[in-house]
Coordinates of C-alpha atoms and ligand atoms in Angstrom, one line a residue:
M113 CA 0.1 0.0 -0.1
S114 CA 1.5 3.6 -1.0
V115 CA 0.9 5.8 1.4
S116 CA 1.1 9.7 -0.1
P117 CA 3.3 12.1 1.8
R118 CA 2.0 14.0 4.2
P119 CA 2.0 17.6 3.2
P120 CA 5.0 19.5 4.5
R121 CA 3.5 21.3 8.1
S122 CA 4.5 24.9 7.5
V123 CA 7.1 26.0 10.0
P124 CA 5.9 29.3 11.5
R125 CA 8.9 32.4 10.4
P126 CA 10.6 32.8 13.7
V127 CA 8.7 36.1 15.1
A128 CA 11.6 39.1 15.9
P129 CA 11.5 40.8 18.8
P130 CA 9.5 44.1 19.0
H131 CA 11.5 47.2 18.8
L132 CA 11.5 49.2 22.0
L133 CA 12.3 52.6 21.9
L134 CA 13.1 53.9 25.5
V135 CA 14.1 57.5 26.6
E136 CA 15.8 58.1 30.4
D137 CA 17.8 60.4 30.6
D138 CA 19.6 58.9 33.9
T139 CA 22.8 56.8 33.1
S140 CA 21.9 53.7 36.0
L141 CA 18.2 53.7 35.5
R142 CA 18.7 53.6 31.9
E143 CA 21.1 51.1 32.1
A144 CA 19.1 48.9 34.4
L145 CA 15.5 49.2 32.2
V146 CA 17.8 48.3 29.4
R147 CA 19.0 44.7 31.3
M148 CA 15.5 44.2 32.6
L149 CA 14.0 45.2 29.0
E150 CA 16.3 43.1 26.5
R151 CA 14.4 39.9 27.9
R152 CA 11.6 40.5 26.1
F153 CA 12.6 43.5 23.5
E154 CA 15.0 44.4 20.8
V155 CA 16.0 47.3 22.5
T156 CA 17.3 51.0 21.4
A157 CA 18.1 53.4 24.7
L158 CA 18.3 57.2 23.9
A159 CA 19.2 59.9 27.0
D160 CA 17.2 62.9 25.3
G161 CA 14.4 64.2 23.9
A162 CA 15.9 65.4 20.5
S163 CA 17.6 62.4 19.4
A164 CA 14.5 60.1 20.5
A165 CA 12.7 62.7 18.5
E166 CA 15.0 62.4 15.4
R167 CA 15.3 58.1 15.4
L168 CA 11.2 58.0 15.5
R169 CA 11.0 60.0 12.4
A170 CA 13.4 57.3 10.7
E171 CA 12.6 54.3 12.3
R172 CA 9.2 52.3 13.4
F173 CA 9.2 51.1 16.8
D174 CA 6.5 48.8 18.3
V175 CA 6.7 50.5 21.5
V176 CA 8.3 53.2 23.5
L177 CA 9.1 53.9 26.7
S178 CA 9.9 57.6 27.6
D179 CA 10.6 59.4 31.0
I180 CA 7.9 62.5 30.7
H181 CA 10.9 65.5 32.0
L182 CA 13.8 65.5 29.3
H183 CA 16.3 67.6 28.0
G184 CA 15.6 68.7 24.5
M185 CA 11.9 67.4 23.9
N186 CA 9.5 66.4 27.1
G187 CA 7.7 63.1 26.9
I188 CA 4.8 64.8 26.5
D189 CA 6.1 66.6 23.2
L190 CA 7.5 62.9 21.8
L191 CA 4.0 61.5 22.4
R192 CA 2.8 64.0 20.5
L193 CA 5.4 63.7 17.6
V194 CA 4.4 59.5 18.2
R195 CA 1.0 60.0 17.3
S196 CA 1.7 62.3 14.4
A197 CA 2.7 59.4 12.7
D198 CA 1.2 55.7 14.3
L199 CA -2.2 56.0 15.9
D200 CA -1.6 52.9 17.6
V201 CA 1.6 52.2 18.6
P202 CA 1.7 51.6 22.9
V203 CA 3.3 54.4 24.9
I204 CA 4.3 53.9 28.7
L205 CA 5.6 57.3 30.0
M206 CA 7.3 57.6 33.1
T207 CA 7.8 60.1 35.6
G208 CA 9.7 61.3 39.5
L209 CA 7.2 64.5 39.3
P210 CA 3.7 63.7 38.8
D211 CA 0.8 65.9 38.0
V212 CA -2.5 66.5 36.9
D213 CA -1.9 68.5 34.1
S214 CA 0.5 66.2 32.3
A215 CA -1.6 63.0 33.5
I216 CA -4.9 64.2 31.6
E217 CA -2.3 65.4 28.3
A218 CA -0.6 62.1 28.4
M219 CA -4.0 60.4 28.1
D220 CA -5.4 62.4 25.8
L221 CA -2.5 61.3 23.8
G222 CA -3.5 57.9 24.0
A223 CA -0.9 57.0 26.5
L224 CA -0.9 53.1 27.1
T225 CA -0.1 54.2 31.0
Y226 CA 1.9 56.7 33.2
I227 CA 4.0 54.9 35.7
K228 CA 5.2 57.0 38.8
K229 CA 8.8 57.2 39.7
P230 CA 10.2 55.1 41.7
F231 CA 8.4 52.0 40.5
D232 CA 7.9 48.3 41.4
V233 CA 9.1 46.3 38.7
G234 CA 6.3 44.5 38.5
V235 CA 4.1 47.1 37.9
L236 CA 6.3 48.3 34.8
D237 CA 6.6 44.6 33.9
S238 CA 3.0 44.5 33.4
A239 CA 2.6 47.7 31.8
L240 CA 5.2 46.1 29.4
A241 CA 4.0 42.1 28.9
R242 CA 0.5 44.4 28.2
A243 CA 2.4 46.9 25.6
A244 CA 4.1 43.4 23.9
K245 CA 0.7 42.1 23.1
L246 CA -0.8 45.2 21.9
A247 CA 2.4 45.4 19.5
A248 CA 2.0 42.1 18.6
L249 CA -1.5 42.5 17.9
A250 CA -0.7 45.3 15.7
R251 CA 1.9 43.5 13.8
A252 CA -0.8 40.5 12.8
K253 CA -3.4 43.4 12.0
R254 CA -0.6 44.8 9.1
E255 CA 0.4 41.1 8.1
A256 CA -3.1 40.4 7.4
I257 CA -3.6 43.9 5.5
D258 CA -0.6 42.9 3.4
A259 CA -1.5 39.5 2.4
G260 CA -4.5 41.3 1.0
L261 CA -7.3 39.9 4.1
G262 CA -9.2 43.5 4.0
G263 CA -8.9 46.2 6.4
S264 CA -6.0 49.5 5.4
H265 CA -3.2 50.5 6.4
A266 CA -4.2 52.9 9.3
S267 CA -1.0 55.1 9.4
N268 CA -1.3 55.6 6.0
E269 CA -5.0 56.7 6.2
H270 CA -3.5 58.9 9.4
A271 CA -1.2 60.4 7.0
A272 CA -3.7 61.3 4.1
L273 CA -6.0 62.4 7.4
T274 CA -3.2 64.8 8.6
T275 CA -2.3 66.1 5.0
S276 CA -5.6 66.7 4.9
F277 CA -6.2 68.4 8.2
D278 CA -2.5 70.2 7.5
R279 CA -4.4 71.8 4.8
A280 CA -7.4 72.9 6.8
L281 CA -5.3 74.7 9.0
A282 CA -3.2 76.7 6.6
S283 CA -6.4 77.5 4.2
M284 CA -8.3 78.8 7.6
K285 CA -9.8 81.8 7.8
I286 CA -12.4 83.3 10.4
A287 CA -15.8 84.4 9.4
F288 CA -17.7 86.7 11.5
Q289 CA -21.6 86.9 12.5
P290 CA -23.3 90.0 13.8
I291 CA -24.3 89.6 17.5
V292 CA -26.9 92.7 18.0
D293 CA -28.5 94.6 20.8
G294 CA -32.4 93.8 20.7
R295 CA -32.6 97.2 22.3
S296 CA -30.6 100.1 20.7
R297 CA -30.8 97.7 17.3
T298 CA -27.0 98.2 17.4
T299 CA -24.5 95.2 16.8
I300 CA -22.4 94.7 19.9
G301 CA -20.2 92.0 18.5
Y302 CA -19.2 89.1 16.7
E303 CA -19.1 85.5 16.8
A304 CA -15.9 84.5 15.1
L305 CA -16.4 81.1 13.3
M306 CA -13.6 79.2 11.2
R307 CA -14.1 78.5 7.3
S308 CA -11.8 76.4 5.9
S309 CA -11.2 75.7 2.2
E310 CA -10.1 72.1 2.6
P311 CA -12.9 70.1 0.3
T312 CA -12.7 67.0 2.7
M313 CA -13.4 69.0 5.7
P314 CA -16.1 71.6 4.2
T315 CA -17.6 72.2 7.7
P316 CA -16.3 73.7 11.6
G317 CA -17.3 70.2 12.9
A318 CA -15.2 68.1 9.9
V319 CA -12.0 70.0 11.1
L320 CA -12.7 69.6 15.1
D321 CA -13.5 65.9 14.0
A322 CA -10.4 65.6 12.0
A323 CA -8.4 67.2 15.1
E324 CA -9.6 65.0 17.8
R325 CA -8.6 61.8 15.3
L326 CA -5.0 63.2 15.6
S327 CA -4.7 64.3 19.0
R328 CA -4.1 67.9 17.4
I329 CA -7.3 70.1 19.3
H330 CA -4.8 72.3 19.9
D331 CA -3.7 73.1 16.6
V332 CA -7.3 74.3 15.4
G333 CA -7.9 76.5 18.8
R334 CA -4.0 78.3 18.5
C335 CA -4.6 78.7 14.7
V336 CA -8.5 80.4 15.4
R337 CA -7.6 82.4 18.0
E338 CA -4.4 84.2 15.9
R339 CA -6.5 84.3 13.2
T340 CA -9.3 86.1 14.7
A341 CA -6.6 88.2 16.6
A342 CA -5.3 89.3 13.2
A343 CA -9.0 90.0 11.9
F344 CA -10.1 91.9 15.0
E345 CA -7.3 93.6 16.1
S346 CA -8.1 96.7 13.3
G347 CA -11.0 97.8 13.9
D348 CA -11.2 100.0 17.3
D349 CA -15.0 100.3 16.7
G350 CA -15.1 98.7 20.6
A351 CA -17.3 95.3 19.6
L352 CA -17.1 92.3 21.1
V353 CA -15.5 89.4 19.6
F354 CA -17.3 86.0 20.4
V355 CA -14.8 83.1 20.0
N356 CA -15.4 79.0 20.3
L357 CA -13.9 76.8 22.5
H358 CA -13.4 73.1 22.7
A359 CA -13.6 71.7 26.1
A360 CA -9.2 70.5 25.1
D361 CA -8.4 74.2 24.8
L362 CA -8.8 74.4 28.5
L363 CA -5.9 72.7 28.5
D364 CA -4.1 74.3 26.2
D365 CA -1.3 76.9 28.1
D366 CA -1.5 79.4 25.2
L367 CA -4.8 79.9 25.9
F368 CA -3.3 81.7 29.2
D369 CA -0.5 83.1 27.6
A370 CA -0.4 86.4 28.3
D371 CA 1.6 87.0 24.8
A372 CA -0.7 85.3 23.1
P373 CA -2.4 87.3 20.5
L374 CA -5.8 86.9 21.7
T375 CA -4.8 87.4 25.4
K376 CA -4.0 90.9 23.8
L377 CA -7.2 91.4 23.1
A378 CA -8.5 89.9 26.1
N379 CA -11.3 92.6 27.5
R380 CA -12.9 92.6 24.5
V381 CA -13.4 88.4 24.0
V382 CA -16.1 86.1 24.9
L383 CA -15.2 83.0 25.3
E384 CA -18.0 80.4 24.3
I385 CA -17.7 77.4 26.0
T386 CA -20.4 74.6 24.1
E387 CA -22.6 72.8 26.4
R388 CA -23.0 70.0 23.8
A389 CA -19.6 68.1 24.9
A390 CA -18.6 66.7 28.7
I391 CA -16.9 69.2 30.7
S392 CA -16.7 66.9 33.5
D393 CA -12.8 65.6 32.7
I394 CA -11.2 68.5 32.9
S395 CA -10.1 68.9 36.4
D396 CA -9.5 72.4 37.6
A397 CA -11.9 74.0 35.0
R398 CA -13.2 76.2 37.5
H399 CA -9.5 77.5 38.3
R400 CA -8.4 77.9 34.6
T401 CA -12.0 79.9 34.3
A402 CA -10.9 82.1 37.1
E403 CA -7.3 82.6 35.2
L404 CA -9.1 83.5 32.5
R405 CA -11.4 86.2 34.2
R406 CA -8.1 87.2 35.3
R407 CA -6.7 88.0 31.9
G408 CA -9.8 89.7 31.0
Y409 CA -11.8 86.9 29.1
K410 CA -15.6 86.8 29.9
I411 CA -16.8 83.8 29.4
A412 CA -20.6 82.3 27.4
I413 CA -22.1 79.3 27.8
D414 CA -23.1 78.3 24.2
D415 CA -25.7 76.0 22.5
L416 CA -27.7 76.2 26.4
G417 CA -30.9 73.5 25.7
A418 CA -28.7 71.5 23.2
G419 CA -26.5 69.4 25.3
Y420 CA -26.7 67.7 29.0
A421 CA -29.3 68.5 31.4
G422 CA -28.3 69.7 34.7
L423 CA -26.7 72.8 35.6
T424 CA -22.6 71.5 35.8
S425 CA -21.9 74.4 33.2
F426 CA -23.4 76.7 35.4
A427 CA -21.8 76.1 38.4
T428 CA -18.3 75.8 36.9
F429 CA -18.2 78.1 34.6
E430 CA -20.6 81.1 36.6
P431 CA -20.8 82.8 32.7
E432 CA -21.4 86.3 32.3
I433 CA -23.6 85.1 29.0
V434 CA -25.7 82.3 27.8
K435 CA -26.4 81.4 24.3
L436 CA -29.6 80.1 24.0
D437 CA -29.4 76.9 21.4
M438 CA -30.9 77.5 17.9
S439 CA -33.4 74.5 18.5
L440 CA -35.4 76.4 21.2
V441 CA -35.6 79.3 18.8
R442 CA -36.9 77.4 15.6
G443 CA -40.2 77.9 15.2
I444 CA -40.9 79.5 18.5
E445 CA -43.8 81.5 17.6
S446 CA -45.8 78.2 17.0
S447 CA -44.5 76.3 20.4
S448 CA -46.2 77.6 23.6
V449 CA -43.6 74.8 25.3
K450 CA -40.8 76.2 23.7
R451 CA -42.2 79.5 24.8
I452 CA -42.6 78.7 28.4
I453 CA -39.3 76.6 28.5
V454 CA -37.4 80.3 26.9
G455 CA -39.0 82.8 29.1
R456 CA -38.3 81.1 32.3
I457 CA -34.6 80.4 31.0
A458 CA -34.1 83.9 30.2
G459 CA -36.0 85.3 33.3
L460 CA -33.2 83.1 35.7
C461 CA -30.4 84.2 33.7
R462 CA -31.7 87.7 34.8
D463 CA -32.0 87.0 38.0
L464 CA -28.5 85.8 38.2
Q465 CA -27.0 88.8 35.9
M466 CA -26.5 87.0 32.5
R467 CA -26.9 88.1 29.3
V468 CA -28.5 86.5 26.6
V469 CA -28.3 85.6 22.9
A470 CA -30.8 84.2 21.0
E471 CA -29.2 82.2 18.1
G472 CA -30.3 80.7 15.1
I473 CA -33.1 83.5 14.4
E474 CA -34.0 83.4 10.7
T475 CA -37.6 84.8 10.5
T476 CA -39.3 87.7 11.9
D477 CA -42.0 86.0 13.7
E478 CA -39.2 84.7 16.0
L479 CA -37.4 87.2 16.0
A480 CA -40.4 89.1 17.6
C481 CA -41.0 86.1 20.1
M482 CA -37.5 86.5 21.2
L483 CA -37.9 89.9 22.0
D484 CA -40.9 89.4 24.0
L485 CA -39.6 86.9 26.2
G486 CA -36.4 89.4 27.5
C487 CA -33.4 88.1 25.5
E488 CA -31.0 91.2 25.3
Y489 CA -28.6 89.8 22.6
L490 CA -29.7 88.3 19.0
Q491 CA -27.7 86.3 16.2
G492 CA -28.6 84.8 13.5
F493 CA -29.2 84.7 9.3
L494 CA -32.0 86.8 9.4
L495 CA -29.8 90.0 11.3
G496 CA -26.8 88.8 9.2
R497 CA -25.0 85.7 7.9
P498 CA -21.2 84.8 8.7
E499 CA -18.8 86.7 6.6
E500 CA -15.1 87.2 6.3
G501 CA -14.7 90.9 6.9
R502 CA -16.9 92.6 9.7
R503 CA -20.2 93.8 8.4
A504 CA -22.8 95.2 11.1
S505 CA -26.1 93.8 11.2
A506 CA -28.3 96.2 8.2
Y507 CA -31.5 94.3 9.7
R508 CA -34.0 96.7 10.9
W509 CA -37.4 96.4 13.0
Ligands
C2E119 P1 -22.1 77.9 17.0 O1 -21.0 78.0 17.9 O2 -23.2 77.4 17.5 O3 -22.1 78.8 16.1 C1 -23.3 78.9 15.6 C2 -23.0 78.1 14.1 O4 -25.0 78.3 13.5 C3 -22.5 78.6 13.0 O5 -22.6 77.0 12.4 C4 -23.2 79.4 12.1 O6 -23.2 79.6 10.9 C5 -24.7 78.8 12.4 N1 -26.0 80.0 12.4 C6 -25.9 81.1 12.6 N2 -27.0 81.9 12.4 C7 -27.7 80.5 11.8 C8 -29.3 80.7 11.5 O7 -29.8 81.7 11.3 N3 -29.7 79.5 10.9 C9 -28.8 78.2 10.4 N4 -29.3 77.2 10.6 N5 -27.2 78.1 11.9 C10 -27.4 79.5 11.7 P2 -20.7 76.5 11.7 O8 -20.0 77.9 11.3 O9 -21.2 75.8 10.7 O10 -20.2 75.9 13.3 C11 -20.7 75.4 13.7 C12 -20.8 74.7 14.6 O11 -18.9 74.6 14.8 C13 -20.2 76.1 16.1 O12 -21.7 76.7 16.2 C14 -19.2 75.6 17.0 O13 -19.7 74.7 17.9 C15 -18.5 74.8 16.0 N6 -17.4 76.2 15.7 C16 -17.3 76.5 14.7 N7 -16.2 77.4 14.5 C17 -15.4 77.2 15.7 C18 -14.1 77.6 16.3 O14 -13.3 78.4 15.7 N8 -13.5 76.5 17.0 C19 -14.3 76.1 18.0 N9 -13.8 75.1 18.8 N10 -15.7 75.5 17.6 C20 -16.4 75.9 16.4
MG120 MG1 -20.8 79.4 19.4
MG121 MG1 -24.2 77.6 19.5

């Protein structure tokens, strides 16, 4: 009887150990870590942030383990650099001086974990074990994509998104929409709204969405503030400018910088914080808003009525101004429920000495109702559309 030969068992390719970049400026700790890491990784060990940044631009790593306080470039900036090229690589940060701000920023940028020095070897070891597994998973996914089994290279998508996003920032202009005092019928200020000519990001929402995915919200905020200040500085009509903030902008030092272009105009600026986003994860929001007030800024709650129920944003920010979401304004003349709600909100805000802006007024009926209900300031297409360059409302009633 002839036995057909068994097909040769496929020999699994030897898997190279994952490649780890270690950045630590303390020589003895670095050497001890290398000894420990070499059991599981192929290690590249460097002492400062600048040379790590250079290496990261040239080479792909599976895991990054870095100190936060480094010469040249700190660990958070290094993490930002890693994320601009690769959304997935696990990054472990170590620090001897933990602080809430850097911990929050590290988590925002997708750090795998944040380890406090001196650490127990077991803590680092289990973080590394997890990082190694994630690195192996990412590698297996890349191999599946290379083998044509579906999916696409996230890094390619990431690179394409980065290119579009950079074009959106480079082309960003600011449109100004008038905000009108209902009694004097004069334009008291303008809301600054970003506009980009990048075709894949036609709305502010699309730009913000890309910024969130790329962990580059601060780049948007800085660009908006700089261009708003440049466009506003020239006018000396005493008008206010209302500038939208993303909740994460509250964590950006540039917002508080006395030399930043918008800070110089702060006593004419109202910062809008939207009710749509959760602000509970911004530690210290009260303290931060107090800092902003010290610089001269006023605070508005934006989109009231569209966000979470409850009064957290009132208690946290104690705003001078409240902007009613246009969902409360739309068709108000034929909704008694909306009229009751808006009437109550306007009355309560008056008692609390907060000014009310009604947003999104499109018809004369909506305008008449909002005036009747005691909304002091008005904004909407009826009174003036957002336009590049300031144009006061020409609407008369
Ligand atoms: P928002 O801050 O509530 O701004 C008002 C939005 O309503 C603007 O949309 C404005 O064009 C639109 N609008 C004004 N009047 C009317 C009206 O009568 N009818 C209708 N249908 N719409 C009206 P836009 O410019 O598309 O912005 C959308 C949102 O994107 C903004 O809502 C704000 O949350 C965000 N955004 C815009 N610019 C910026 C920015 O520079 N930074 C940040 N963080 N967010 C921004
Ligand atoms: Mg707004
Ligand atoms: Mg709004």
